[in-house]
Amino acid sequence: SKSHHWWVYLRGVNNEDLSYFIDHVEFKLHETLQPPTRSVKSPPYEVEEYGWGEFEVIIKVHFKDKLEKPVDIYHLLRLFPPVDQKLIPGQPVISEHYDEILFTDPPENLVNLLMSNSGSKKPVKTGLSKYFTNLDEVEARDRKILQDARETVRTHSLKWQEKLNELENEREQLARKASKHHGTS
């Protein structure tokens, strides 16, 4: 049964066109889907399908500079929301993950490709755009969570340092009393 209509895709942080350095993207799907490997040569880098089960998709990114090895990204295709989220009828289940590709000693041609278009933010047209997670908002939310956590740790650290100082003072007072008491015996 093919009970769910789904897409899997690769996009830039702000849905910008990545074709200036990506040659093509291969999506390795579950073997029950035919063909199980789909190659997308131009943006949007996405595959649309129907199916009934969740599985891991291997997304292989091939670069224009053939000296740079392709990169594999693993993504769990989700058809149902996580246990802590409610399924809302008529609303799609969105499962996006942010990954960065770090090039170690990239070939000069790839560096030139990346630098030549470093300022371009031309968006890719796709019907899925309305569902994309705003990663700037996610980053701001995560930054706030980290700042709050740091403040909580700092507050607790100061509180426990204060308590430790009190206990140290108490220990010193008891040691002095014990020393006086042993000295008068």
Short mmCIF file of N, CA and C in Angstrom, two decimals:
data_model
loop_
_atom_site.label_atom_id
_atom_site.label_comp_id
_atom_site.label_asym_id
_atom_site.label_seq_id
_atom_site.Cartn_x
_atom_site.Cartn_y
_atom_site.Cartn_z
N SER A 1 0.84 -1.18 0.00
CA SER A 1 0.00 0.00 0.00
C SER A 1 0.88 1.24 0.00
N LYS A 2 0.49 2.22 -0.76
CA LYS A 2 1.23 3.49 -0.81
C LYS A 2 0.36 4.56 -0.19
N SER A 3 0.32 4.57 1.12
CA SER A 3 -0.61 5.41 1.87
C SER A 3 -0.13 6.84 2.10
N HIS A 4 1.14 7.11 1.86
CA HIS A 4 1.68 8.44 2.14
C HIS A 4 2.36 9.03 0.91
N HIS A 5 2.10 10.32 0.70
CA HIS A 5 2.75 11.08 -0.36
C HIS A 5 3.90 11.83 0.32
N TRP A 6 5.13 11.65 -0.14
CA TRP A 6 6.26 12.27 0.53
C TRP A 6 7.30 12.79 -0.45
N TRP A 7 8.15 13.67 0.08
CA TRP A 7 9.29 14.22 -0.66
C TRP A 7 10.52 14.09 0.22
N VAL A 8 11.65 13.96 -0.41
CA VAL A 8 12.93 14.08 0.28
C VAL A 8 13.76 15.04 -0.58
N TYR A 9 14.51 15.93 0.08
CA TYR A 9 15.20 16.95 -0.69
C TYR A 9 16.50 17.39 -0.01
N LEU A 10 17.32 18.04 -0.80
CA LEU A 10 18.54 18.70 -0.32
C LEU A 10 18.40 20.16 -0.75
N ARG A 11 18.65 21.06 0.19
CA ARG A 11 18.53 22.48 -0.12
C ARG A 11 19.57 23.26 0.65
N GLY A 12 19.79 24.51 0.22
CA GLY A 12 20.66 25.42 0.96
C GLY A 12 19.93 25.93 2.19
N VAL A 13 20.66 26.53 3.11
CA VAL A 13 20.09 27.03 4.36
C VAL A 13 18.87 27.92 4.10
N ASN A 14 18.98 28.81 3.14
CA ASN A 14 17.88 29.72 2.81
C ASN A 14 17.27 29.38 1.45
N ASN A 15 17.35 28.10 1.10
CA ASN A 15 16.85 27.59 -0.17
C ASN A 15 17.55 28.22 -1.38
N GLU A 16 18.81 28.63 -1.17
CA GLU A 16 19.56 29.23 -2.28
C GLU A 16 20.01 28.15 -3.26
N ASP A 17 20.25 28.56 -4.48
CA ASP A 17 20.69 27.68 -5.56
C ASP A 17 22.13 27.22 -5.29
N LEU A 18 22.32 25.91 -5.21
CA LEU A 18 23.66 25.35 -4.95
C LEU A 18 24.28 24.74 -6.20
N SER A 19 23.63 24.93 -7.34
CA SER A 19 24.10 24.27 -8.56
C SER A 19 25.43 24.80 -9.07
N TYR A 20 25.90 25.92 -8.53
CA TYR A 20 27.19 26.44 -8.99
C TYR A 20 28.36 25.56 -8.52
N PHE A 21 28.14 24.73 -7.48
CA PHE A 21 29.20 23.81 -7.06
C PHE A 21 28.75 22.36 -6.96
N ILE A 22 27.42 22.11 -7.02
CA ILE A 22 26.92 20.73 -6.99
C ILE A 22 26.60 20.31 -8.42
N ASP A 23 27.14 19.16 -8.81
CA ASP A 23 26.89 18.62 -10.14
C ASP A 23 25.54 17.90 -10.17
N HIS A 24 25.36 16.98 -9.23
CA HIS A 24 24.08 16.28 -9.12
C HIS A 24 23.98 15.64 -7.74
N VAL A 25 22.76 15.22 -7.41
CA VAL A 25 22.50 14.60 -6.11
C VAL A 25 21.80 13.26 -6.37
N GLU A 26 22.32 12.22 -5.73
CA GLU A 26 21.69 10.90 -5.81
C GLU A 26 20.96 10.61 -4.51
N PHE A 27 19.73 10.15 -4.63
CA PHE A 27 18.93 9.75 -3.47
C PHE A 27 18.79 8.23 -3.51
N LYS A 28 19.34 7.55 -2.52
CA LYS A 28 19.23 6.09 -2.43
C LYS A 28 18.05 5.80 -1.50
N LEU A 29 16.97 5.31 -2.11
CA LEU A 29 15.72 5.06 -1.40
C LEU A 29 15.64 3.60 -0.98
N HIS A 30 14.55 3.23 -0.34
CA HIS A 30 14.31 1.84 0.05
C HIS A 30 14.25 0.98 -1.22
N GLU A 31 14.76 -0.25 -1.12
CA GLU A 31 14.86 -1.11 -2.31
C GLU A 31 13.50 -1.51 -2.89
N THR A 32 12.41 -1.31 -2.14
CA THR A 32 11.09 -1.64 -2.68
C THR A 32 10.59 -0.56 -3.65
N LEU A 33 11.23 0.59 -3.64
CA LEU A 33 10.87 1.66 -4.57
C LEU A 33 11.72 1.54 -5.82
N GLN A 34 11.08 1.64 -6.98
CA GLN A 34 11.79 1.45 -8.23
C GLN A 34 11.81 2.73 -9.06
N PRO A 35 12.95 3.12 -9.55
CA PRO A 35 14.27 2.60 -9.20
C PRO A 35 14.67 3.09 -7.80
N PRO A 36 15.44 2.31 -7.07
CA PRO A 36 15.80 2.71 -5.70
C PRO A 36 16.79 3.87 -5.64
N THR A 37 17.54 4.10 -6.70
CA THR A 37 18.47 5.24 -6.73
C THR A 37 17.98 6.24 -7.77
N ARG A 38 17.79 7.48 -7.31
CA ARG A 38 17.31 8.55 -8.20
C ARG A 38 18.39 9.62 -8.28
N SER A 39 18.71 10.03 -9.48
CA SER A 39 19.71 11.07 -9.69
C SER A 39 19.01 12.35 -10.15
N VAL A 40 19.31 13.46 -9.43
CA VAL A 40 18.71 14.75 -9.77
C VAL A 40 19.85 15.68 -10.18
N LYS A 41 19.81 16.15 -11.42
CA LYS A 41 20.92 16.90 -11.99
C LYS A 41 20.83 18.41 -11.85
N SER A 42 19.66 18.92 -11.43
CA SER A 42 19.51 20.37 -11.27
C SER A 42 18.52 20.65 -10.14
N PRO A 43 18.62 21.86 -9.56
CA PRO A 43 17.69 22.18 -8.48
C PRO A 43 16.27 22.36 -9.01
N PRO A 44 15.28 22.10 -8.19
CA PRO A 44 15.42 21.67 -6.80
C PRO A 44 15.84 20.20 -6.72
N TYR A 45 16.73 19.92 -5.79
CA TYR A 45 17.21 18.55 -5.59
C TYR A 45 16.21 17.85 -4.69
N GLU A 46 15.20 17.25 -5.32
CA GLU A 46 14.14 16.60 -4.54
C GLU A 46 13.58 15.41 -5.30
N VAL A 47 13.03 14.48 -4.52
CA VAL A 47 12.38 13.30 -5.07
C VAL A 47 11.00 13.22 -4.44
N GLU A 48 10.00 12.99 -5.25
CA GLU A 48 8.61 12.85 -4.79
C GLU A 48 8.19 11.40 -5.01
N GLU A 49 7.54 10.83 -4.01
CA GLU A 49 7.16 9.42 -4.09
C GLU A 49 5.94 9.16 -3.23
N TYR A 50 5.44 7.95 -3.32
CA TYR A 50 4.37 7.45 -2.46
C TYR A 50 4.90 6.20 -1.78
N GLY A 51 4.51 5.99 -0.53
CA GLY A 51 4.94 4.80 0.18
C GLY A 51 4.21 4.66 1.49
N TRP A 52 4.57 3.63 2.23
CA TRP A 52 3.87 3.35 3.48
C TRP A 52 4.78 3.29 4.70
N GLY A 53 6.09 3.22 4.51
CA GLY A 53 6.97 3.03 5.66
C GLY A 53 8.10 4.04 5.72
N GLU A 54 8.64 4.17 6.93
CA GLU A 54 9.79 5.05 7.16
C GLU A 54 11.08 4.26 6.90
N PHE A 55 12.09 4.96 6.41
CA PHE A 55 13.38 4.32 6.13
C PHE A 55 14.46 5.38 6.03
N GLU A 56 15.70 4.93 6.05
CA GLU A 56 16.83 5.85 5.93
C GLU A 56 17.15 6.08 4.45
N VAL A 57 17.27 7.34 4.11
CA VAL A 57 17.64 7.74 2.74
C VAL A 57 19.11 8.14 2.77
N ILE A 58 19.87 7.66 1.81
CA ILE A 58 21.26 8.10 1.67
C ILE A 58 21.27 9.12 0.54
N ILE A 59 21.71 10.32 0.87
CA ILE A 59 21.78 11.42 -0.09
C ILE A 59 23.25 11.63 -0.43
N LYS A 60 23.60 11.35 -1.67
CA LYS A 60 24.99 11.48 -2.10
C LYS A 60 25.13 12.73 -2.96
N VAL A 61 25.96 13.66 -2.48
CA VAL A 61 26.16 14.93 -3.17
C VAL A 61 27.43 14.83 -4.00
N HIS A 62 27.29 15.03 -5.31
CA HIS A 62 28.42 15.01 -6.25
C HIS A 62 28.75 16.45 -6.63
N PHE A 63 30.02 16.77 -6.64
CA PHE A 63 30.44 18.15 -6.89
C PHE A 63 30.89 18.35 -8.32
N LYS A 64 30.83 19.61 -8.77
CA LYS A 64 31.27 19.95 -10.13
C LYS A 64 32.74 19.62 -10.32
N ASP A 65 33.53 19.87 -9.27
CA ASP A 65 34.94 19.51 -9.33
C ASP A 65 35.07 18.03 -8.99
N LYS A 66 35.37 17.22 -9.98
CA LYS A 66 35.41 15.76 -9.81
C LYS A 66 36.56 15.30 -8.91
N LEU A 67 37.52 16.21 -8.61
CA LEU A 67 38.60 15.84 -7.70
C LEU A 67 38.09 15.76 -6.25
N GLU A 68 36.98 16.40 -5.97
CA GLU A 68 36.38 16.34 -4.63
C GLU A 68 35.45 15.13 -4.57
N LYS A 69 35.68 14.27 -3.59
CA LYS A 69 34.87 13.06 -3.45
C LYS A 69 33.43 13.42 -3.07
N PRO A 70 32.46 12.63 -3.54
CA PRO A 70 31.07 12.87 -3.14
C PRO A 70 30.91 12.71 -1.62
N VAL A 71 29.89 13.36 -1.10
CA VAL A 71 29.59 13.32 0.33
C VAL A 71 28.25 12.62 0.54
N ASP A 72 28.21 11.69 1.50
CA ASP A 72 26.96 11.01 1.86
C ASP A 72 26.33 11.67 3.07
N ILE A 73 25.04 11.92 2.97
CA ILE A 73 24.25 12.45 4.09
C ILE A 73 23.14 11.43 4.34
N TYR A 74 22.95 11.08 5.59
CA TYR A 74 21.94 10.09 5.96
C TYR A 74 20.75 10.80 6.60
N HIS A 75 19.56 10.45 6.13
CA HIS A 75 18.36 11.11 6.63
C HIS A 75 17.23 10.08 6.80
N LEU A 76 16.62 10.09 7.97
CA LEU A 76 15.47 9.22 8.22
C LEU A 76 14.22 9.87 7.64
N LEU A 77 13.63 9.20 6.66
CA LEU A 77 12.38 9.68 6.09
C LEU A 77 11.28 9.36 7.09
N ARG A 78 10.63 10.40 7.57
CA ARG A 78 9.57 10.23 8.58
C ARG A 78 8.21 10.46 7.95
N LEU A 79 7.31 9.55 8.20
CA LEU A 79 5.93 9.70 7.74
C LEU A 79 5.00 10.06 8.88
N PHE A 80 5.50 9.91 10.11
CA PHE A 80 4.71 10.19 11.31
C PHE A 80 5.51 11.13 12.20
N PRO A 81 4.83 12.00 12.95
CA PRO A 81 5.56 12.91 13.84
C PRO A 81 6.21 12.14 14.99
N PRO A 82 7.24 12.73 15.62
CA PRO A 82 7.84 12.10 16.80
C PRO A 82 6.78 11.90 17.89
N VAL A 83 7.04 11.00 18.81
CA VAL A 83 6.09 10.64 19.86
C VAL A 83 5.61 11.86 20.65
N ASP A 84 6.50 12.85 20.85
CA ASP A 84 6.13 14.02 21.65
C ASP A 84 5.36 15.08 20.86
N GLN A 85 5.08 14.82 19.60
CA GLN A 85 4.31 15.77 18.79
C GLN A 85 3.01 15.12 18.33
N LYS A 86 1.99 15.94 18.18
CA LYS A 86 0.68 15.46 17.77
C LYS A 86 0.57 15.49 16.25
N LEU A 87 -0.08 14.48 15.68
CA LEU A 87 -0.37 14.47 14.26
C LEU A 87 -1.57 15.37 14.02
N ILE A 88 -1.39 16.38 13.17
CA ILE A 88 -2.47 17.31 12.86
C ILE A 88 -3.00 16.94 11.47
N PRO A 89 -4.26 16.49 11.40
CA PRO A 89 -4.82 16.11 10.10
C PRO A 89 -4.68 17.22 9.08
N GLY A 90 -4.26 16.86 7.87
CA GLY A 90 -4.11 17.82 6.79
C GLY A 90 -2.78 18.55 6.79
N GLN A 91 -2.00 18.41 7.86
CA GLN A 91 -0.69 19.07 7.95
C GLN A 91 0.41 18.04 7.64
N PRO A 92 1.40 18.42 6.85
CA PRO A 92 2.48 17.48 6.55
C PRO A 92 3.40 17.29 7.76
N VAL A 93 4.05 16.16 7.79
CA VAL A 93 5.07 15.89 8.80
C VAL A 93 6.38 16.41 8.21
N ILE A 94 7.01 17.36 8.89
CA ILE A 94 8.26 17.95 8.41
C ILE A 94 9.39 17.40 9.27
N SER A 95 10.42 16.86 8.62
CA SER A 95 11.57 16.34 9.34
C SER A 95 12.83 16.82 8.61
N GLU A 96 13.22 18.05 8.90
CA GLU A 96 14.42 18.62 8.27
C GLU A 96 15.58 18.54 9.26
N HIS A 97 16.77 18.36 8.72
CA HIS A 97 17.98 18.35 9.53
C HIS A 97 19.02 19.23 8.86
N TYR A 98 19.70 20.00 9.67
CA TYR A 98 20.75 20.90 9.17
C TYR A 98 22.08 20.16 9.23
N ASP A 99 22.75 20.08 8.10
CA ASP A 99 24.10 19.51 8.02
C ASP A 99 24.98 20.51 7.29
N GLU A 100 26.24 20.51 7.65
CA GLU A 100 27.22 21.34 6.94
C GLU A 100 28.22 20.43 6.25
N ILE A 101 28.65 20.85 5.08
CA ILE A 101 29.71 20.14 4.38
C ILE A 101 30.99 20.93 4.59
N LEU A 102 31.96 20.28 5.17
CA LEU A 102 33.25 20.91 5.43
C LEU A 102 34.27 20.31 4.46
N PHE A 103 34.87 21.16 3.67
CA PHE A 103 35.87 20.71 2.71
C PHE A 103 37.26 20.85 3.34
N THR A 104 37.98 19.74 3.42
CA THR A 104 39.34 19.75 3.94
C THR A 104 40.30 19.72 2.75
N ASP A 105 41.11 20.75 2.65
CA ASP A 105 42.03 20.88 1.51
C ASP A 105 41.32 20.67 0.17
N PRO A 106 40.32 21.48 -0.13
CA PRO A 106 39.60 21.30 -1.39
C PRO A 106 40.48 21.66 -2.58
N PRO A 107 40.21 21.05 -3.73
CA PRO A 107 40.94 21.41 -4.94
C PRO A 107 40.72 22.89 -5.26
N GLU A 108 41.71 23.50 -5.87
CA GLU A 108 41.66 24.94 -6.16
C GLU A 108 40.43 25.30 -6.99
N ASN A 109 40.07 24.43 -7.93
CA ASN A 109 38.91 24.70 -8.78
C ASN A 109 37.63 24.78 -7.94
N LEU A 110 37.50 23.91 -6.95
CA LEU A 110 36.32 23.95 -6.08
C LEU A 110 36.31 25.22 -5.24
N VAL A 111 37.46 25.61 -4.72
CA VAL A 111 37.54 26.86 -3.95
C VAL A 111 37.08 28.02 -4.83
N ASN A 112 37.55 28.05 -6.07
CA ASN A 112 37.16 29.12 -7.00
C ASN A 112 35.66 29.11 -7.26
N LEU A 113 35.08 27.91 -7.42
CA LEU A 113 33.63 27.80 -7.62
C LEU A 113 32.87 28.35 -6.41
N LEU A 114 33.30 27.94 -5.22
CA LEU A 114 32.63 28.37 -4.00
C LEU A 114 32.74 29.88 -3.80
N MET A 115 33.91 30.43 -4.06
CA MET A 115 34.14 31.86 -3.87
C MET A 115 33.45 32.70 -4.94
N SER A 116 33.32 32.15 -6.14
CA SER A 116 32.73 32.91 -7.25
C SER A 116 31.25 33.23 -6.99
N ASN A 117 30.59 32.42 -6.20
CA ASN A 117 29.17 32.61 -5.98
C ASN A 117 28.84 32.81 -4.51
N SER A 118 29.83 33.20 -3.71
CA SER A 118 29.65 33.29 -2.27
C SER A 118 28.61 34.33 -1.86
N GLY A 119 28.35 35.31 -2.71
CA GLY A 119 27.39 36.35 -2.36
C GLY A 119 26.00 36.12 -2.93
N SER A 120 25.86 35.16 -3.83
CA SER A 120 24.58 34.92 -4.49
C SER A 120 23.63 34.17 -3.57
N LYS A 121 22.43 34.67 -3.46
CA LYS A 121 21.42 34.02 -2.63
C LYS A 121 20.15 33.76 -3.44
N LYS A 122 20.31 33.52 -4.74
CA LYS A 122 19.17 33.29 -5.62
C LYS A 122 18.39 32.07 -5.12
N PRO A 123 17.11 32.24 -4.77
CA PRO A 123 16.35 31.10 -4.26
C PRO A 123 15.93 30.14 -5.37
N VAL A 124 15.75 28.89 -4.98
CA VAL A 124 15.28 27.86 -5.89
C VAL A 124 13.76 27.82 -5.80
N LYS A 125 13.10 27.76 -6.94
CA LYS A 125 11.64 27.70 -6.95
C LYS A 125 11.20 26.24 -6.75
N THR A 126 10.39 26.04 -5.72
CA THR A 126 9.82 24.72 -5.45
C THR A 126 8.53 24.90 -4.68
N GLY A 127 7.59 24.02 -4.91
CA GLY A 127 6.31 24.08 -4.21
C GLY A 127 6.43 23.75 -2.73
N LEU A 128 7.58 23.21 -2.34
CA LEU A 128 7.78 22.83 -0.93
C LEU A 128 8.22 23.98 -0.05
N SER A 129 8.60 25.11 -0.64
CA SER A 129 9.17 26.23 0.11
C SER A 129 8.34 26.64 1.32
N LYS A 130 7.03 26.60 1.19
CA LYS A 130 6.17 27.03 2.30
C LYS A 130 6.31 26.14 3.52
N TYR A 131 6.84 24.93 3.35
CA TYR A 131 7.01 24.01 4.47
C TYR A 131 8.42 24.05 5.08
N PHE A 132 9.34 24.73 4.41
CA PHE A 132 10.72 24.73 4.88
C PHE A 132 10.85 25.37 6.26
N THR A 133 11.68 24.78 7.07
CA THR A 133 11.98 25.33 8.38
C THR A 133 12.83 26.57 8.19
N ASN A 134 12.49 27.64 8.91
CA ASN A 134 13.31 28.85 8.88
C ASN A 134 14.49 28.60 9.82
N LEU A 135 15.63 28.28 9.26
CA LEU A 135 16.78 27.90 10.06
C LEU A 135 17.36 29.06 10.86
N ASP A 136 17.13 30.30 10.41
CA ASP A 136 17.55 31.46 11.20
C ASP A 136 16.78 31.51 12.51
N GLU A 137 15.47 31.20 12.45
CA GLU A 137 14.65 31.17 13.66
C GLU A 137 15.08 30.03 14.58
N VAL A 138 15.38 28.89 13.99
CA VAL A 138 15.85 27.74 14.78
C VAL A 138 17.16 28.08 15.47
N GLU A 139 18.06 28.72 14.74
CA GLU A 139 19.35 29.12 15.32
C GLU A 139 19.14 30.11 16.46
N ALA A 140 18.26 31.09 16.27
CA ALA A 140 17.98 32.08 17.33
C ALA A 140 17.38 31.40 18.55
N ARG A 141 16.45 30.46 18.32
CA ARG A 141 15.83 29.73 19.44
C ARG A 141 16.88 28.90 20.18
N ASP A 142 17.72 28.19 19.42
CA ASP A 142 18.76 27.36 20.04
C ASP A 142 19.77 28.21 20.80
N ARG A 143 20.11 29.38 20.23
CA ARG A 143 21.04 30.28 20.91
C ARG A 143 20.46 30.75 22.24
N LYS A 144 19.15 31.06 22.25
CA LYS A 144 18.46 31.48 23.48
C LYS A 144 18.47 30.34 24.50
N ILE A 145 18.20 29.13 24.07
CA ILE A 145 18.22 27.97 24.96
C ILE A 145 19.61 27.81 25.58
N LEU A 146 20.66 27.96 24.77
CA LEU A 146 22.03 27.83 25.28
C LEU A 146 22.36 28.96 26.26
N GLN A 147 21.94 30.18 25.94
CA GLN A 147 22.19 31.30 26.85
C GLN A 147 21.48 31.08 28.18
N ASP A 148 20.23 30.63 28.13
CA ASP A 148 19.48 30.35 29.35
C ASP A 148 20.15 29.24 30.16
N ALA A 149 20.62 28.21 29.46
CA ALA A 149 21.30 27.11 30.15
C ALA A 149 22.59 27.58 30.80
N ARG A 150 23.36 28.41 30.09
CA ARG A 150 24.60 28.96 30.67
C ARG A 150 24.30 29.78 31.92
N GLU A 151 23.23 30.59 31.86
CA GLU A 151 22.85 31.41 33.01
C GLU A 151 22.42 30.54 34.18
N THR A 152 21.69 29.48 33.90
CA THR A 152 21.27 28.55 34.95
C THR A 152 22.49 27.88 35.59
N VAL A 153 23.43 27.43 34.77
CA VAL A 153 24.65 26.81 35.29
C VAL A 153 25.44 27.82 36.11
N ARG A 154 25.57 29.05 35.62
CA ARG A 154 26.30 30.09 36.36
C ARG A 154 25.64 30.37 37.70
N THR A 155 24.32 30.51 37.70
CA THR A 155 23.58 30.78 38.94
C THR A 155 23.77 29.64 39.94
N HIS A 156 23.63 28.41 39.46
CA HIS A 156 23.81 27.25 40.35
C HIS A 156 25.26 27.15 40.84
N SER A 157 26.20 27.44 39.97
CA SER A 157 27.61 27.39 40.36
C SER A 157 27.90 28.40 41.46
N LEU A 158 27.37 29.63 41.29
CA LEU A 158 27.58 30.65 42.32
C LEU A 158 26.93 30.24 43.64
N LYS A 159 25.73 29.68 43.56
CA LYS A 159 25.03 29.23 44.76
C LYS A 159 25.82 28.14 45.48
N TRP A 160 26.32 27.16 44.72
CA TRP A 160 27.06 26.05 45.33
C TRP A 160 28.44 26.51 45.82
N GLN A 161 29.03 27.48 45.12
CA GLN A 161 30.30 28.03 45.58
C GLN A 161 30.11 28.75 46.92
N GLU A 162 29.00 29.48 47.03
CA GLU A 162 28.66 30.15 48.27
C GLU A 162 28.47 29.13 49.40
N LYS A 163 27.74 28.08 49.12
CA LYS A 163 27.51 27.01 50.11
C LYS A 163 28.83 26.36 50.50
N LEU A 164 29.70 26.11 49.52
CA LEU A 164 31.01 25.52 49.79
C LEU A 164 31.83 26.44 50.68
N ASN A 165 31.80 27.74 50.40
CA ASN A 165 32.52 28.71 51.23
C ASN A 165 31.99 28.70 52.67
N GLU A 166 30.66 28.64 52.82
CA GLU A 166 30.06 28.57 54.16
C GLU A 166 30.53 27.32 54.89
N LEU A 167 30.50 26.20 54.21
CA LEU A 167 30.93 24.93 54.83
C LEU A 167 32.42 24.97 55.17
N GLU A 168 33.21 25.58 54.30
CA GLU A 168 34.66 25.69 54.57
C GLU A 168 34.89 26.55 55.81
N ASN A 169 34.17 27.68 55.91
CA ASN A 169 34.27 28.53 57.10
C ASN A 169 33.85 27.77 58.36
N GLU A 170 32.77 27.01 58.25
CA GLU A 170 32.29 26.22 59.39
C GLU A 170 33.33 25.17 59.78
N ARG A 171 33.93 24.52 58.79
CA ARG A 171 34.97 23.52 59.06
C ARG A 171 36.15 24.15 59.78
N GLU A 172 36.58 25.34 59.31
CA GLU A 172 37.70 26.03 59.95
C GLU A 172 37.37 26.40 61.39
N GLN A 173 36.14 26.88 61.63
CA GLN A 173 35.72 27.23 63.00
C GLN A 173 35.72 25.99 63.89
N LEU A 174 35.20 24.88 63.37
CA LEU A 174 35.20 23.64 64.15
C LEU A 174 36.62 23.15 64.41
N ALA A 175 37.50 23.29 63.42
CA ALA A 175 38.88 22.87 63.60
C ALA A 175 39.55 23.72 64.68
N ARG A 176 39.27 25.04 64.68
CA ARG A 176 39.84 25.91 65.72
C ARG A 176 39.31 25.53 67.10
N LYS A 177 38.00 25.28 67.20
CA LYS A 177 37.41 24.87 68.48
C LYS A 177 38.01 23.56 68.95
N ALA A 178 38.15 22.62 68.03
CA ALA A 178 38.72 21.32 68.37
C ALA A 178 40.15 21.48 68.83
N SER A 179 40.90 22.36 68.15
CA SER A 179 42.29 22.60 68.53
C SER A 179 42.38 23.20 69.92
N LYS A 180 41.51 24.17 70.22
CA LYS A 180 41.48 24.78 71.58
C LYS A 180 41.09 23.76 72.62
N HIS A 181 40.07 22.93 72.27
CA HIS A 181 39.59 21.94 73.21
C HIS A 181 40.67 20.91 73.52
N HIS A 182 41.42 20.48 72.50
CA HIS A 182 42.49 19.50 72.71
C HIS A 182 43.66 20.16 73.44
N GLY A 183 43.82 21.47 73.26
CA GLY A 183 44.92 22.17 73.93
C GLY A 183 44.65 22.38 75.42
N THR A 184 43.40 22.38 75.85
CA THR A 184 43.07 22.58 77.28
C THR A 184 42.92 21.28 78.03
N SER A 185 42.95 20.17 77.33
CA SER A 185 42.78 18.89 78.01
C SER A 185 43.98 18.50 78.81
#
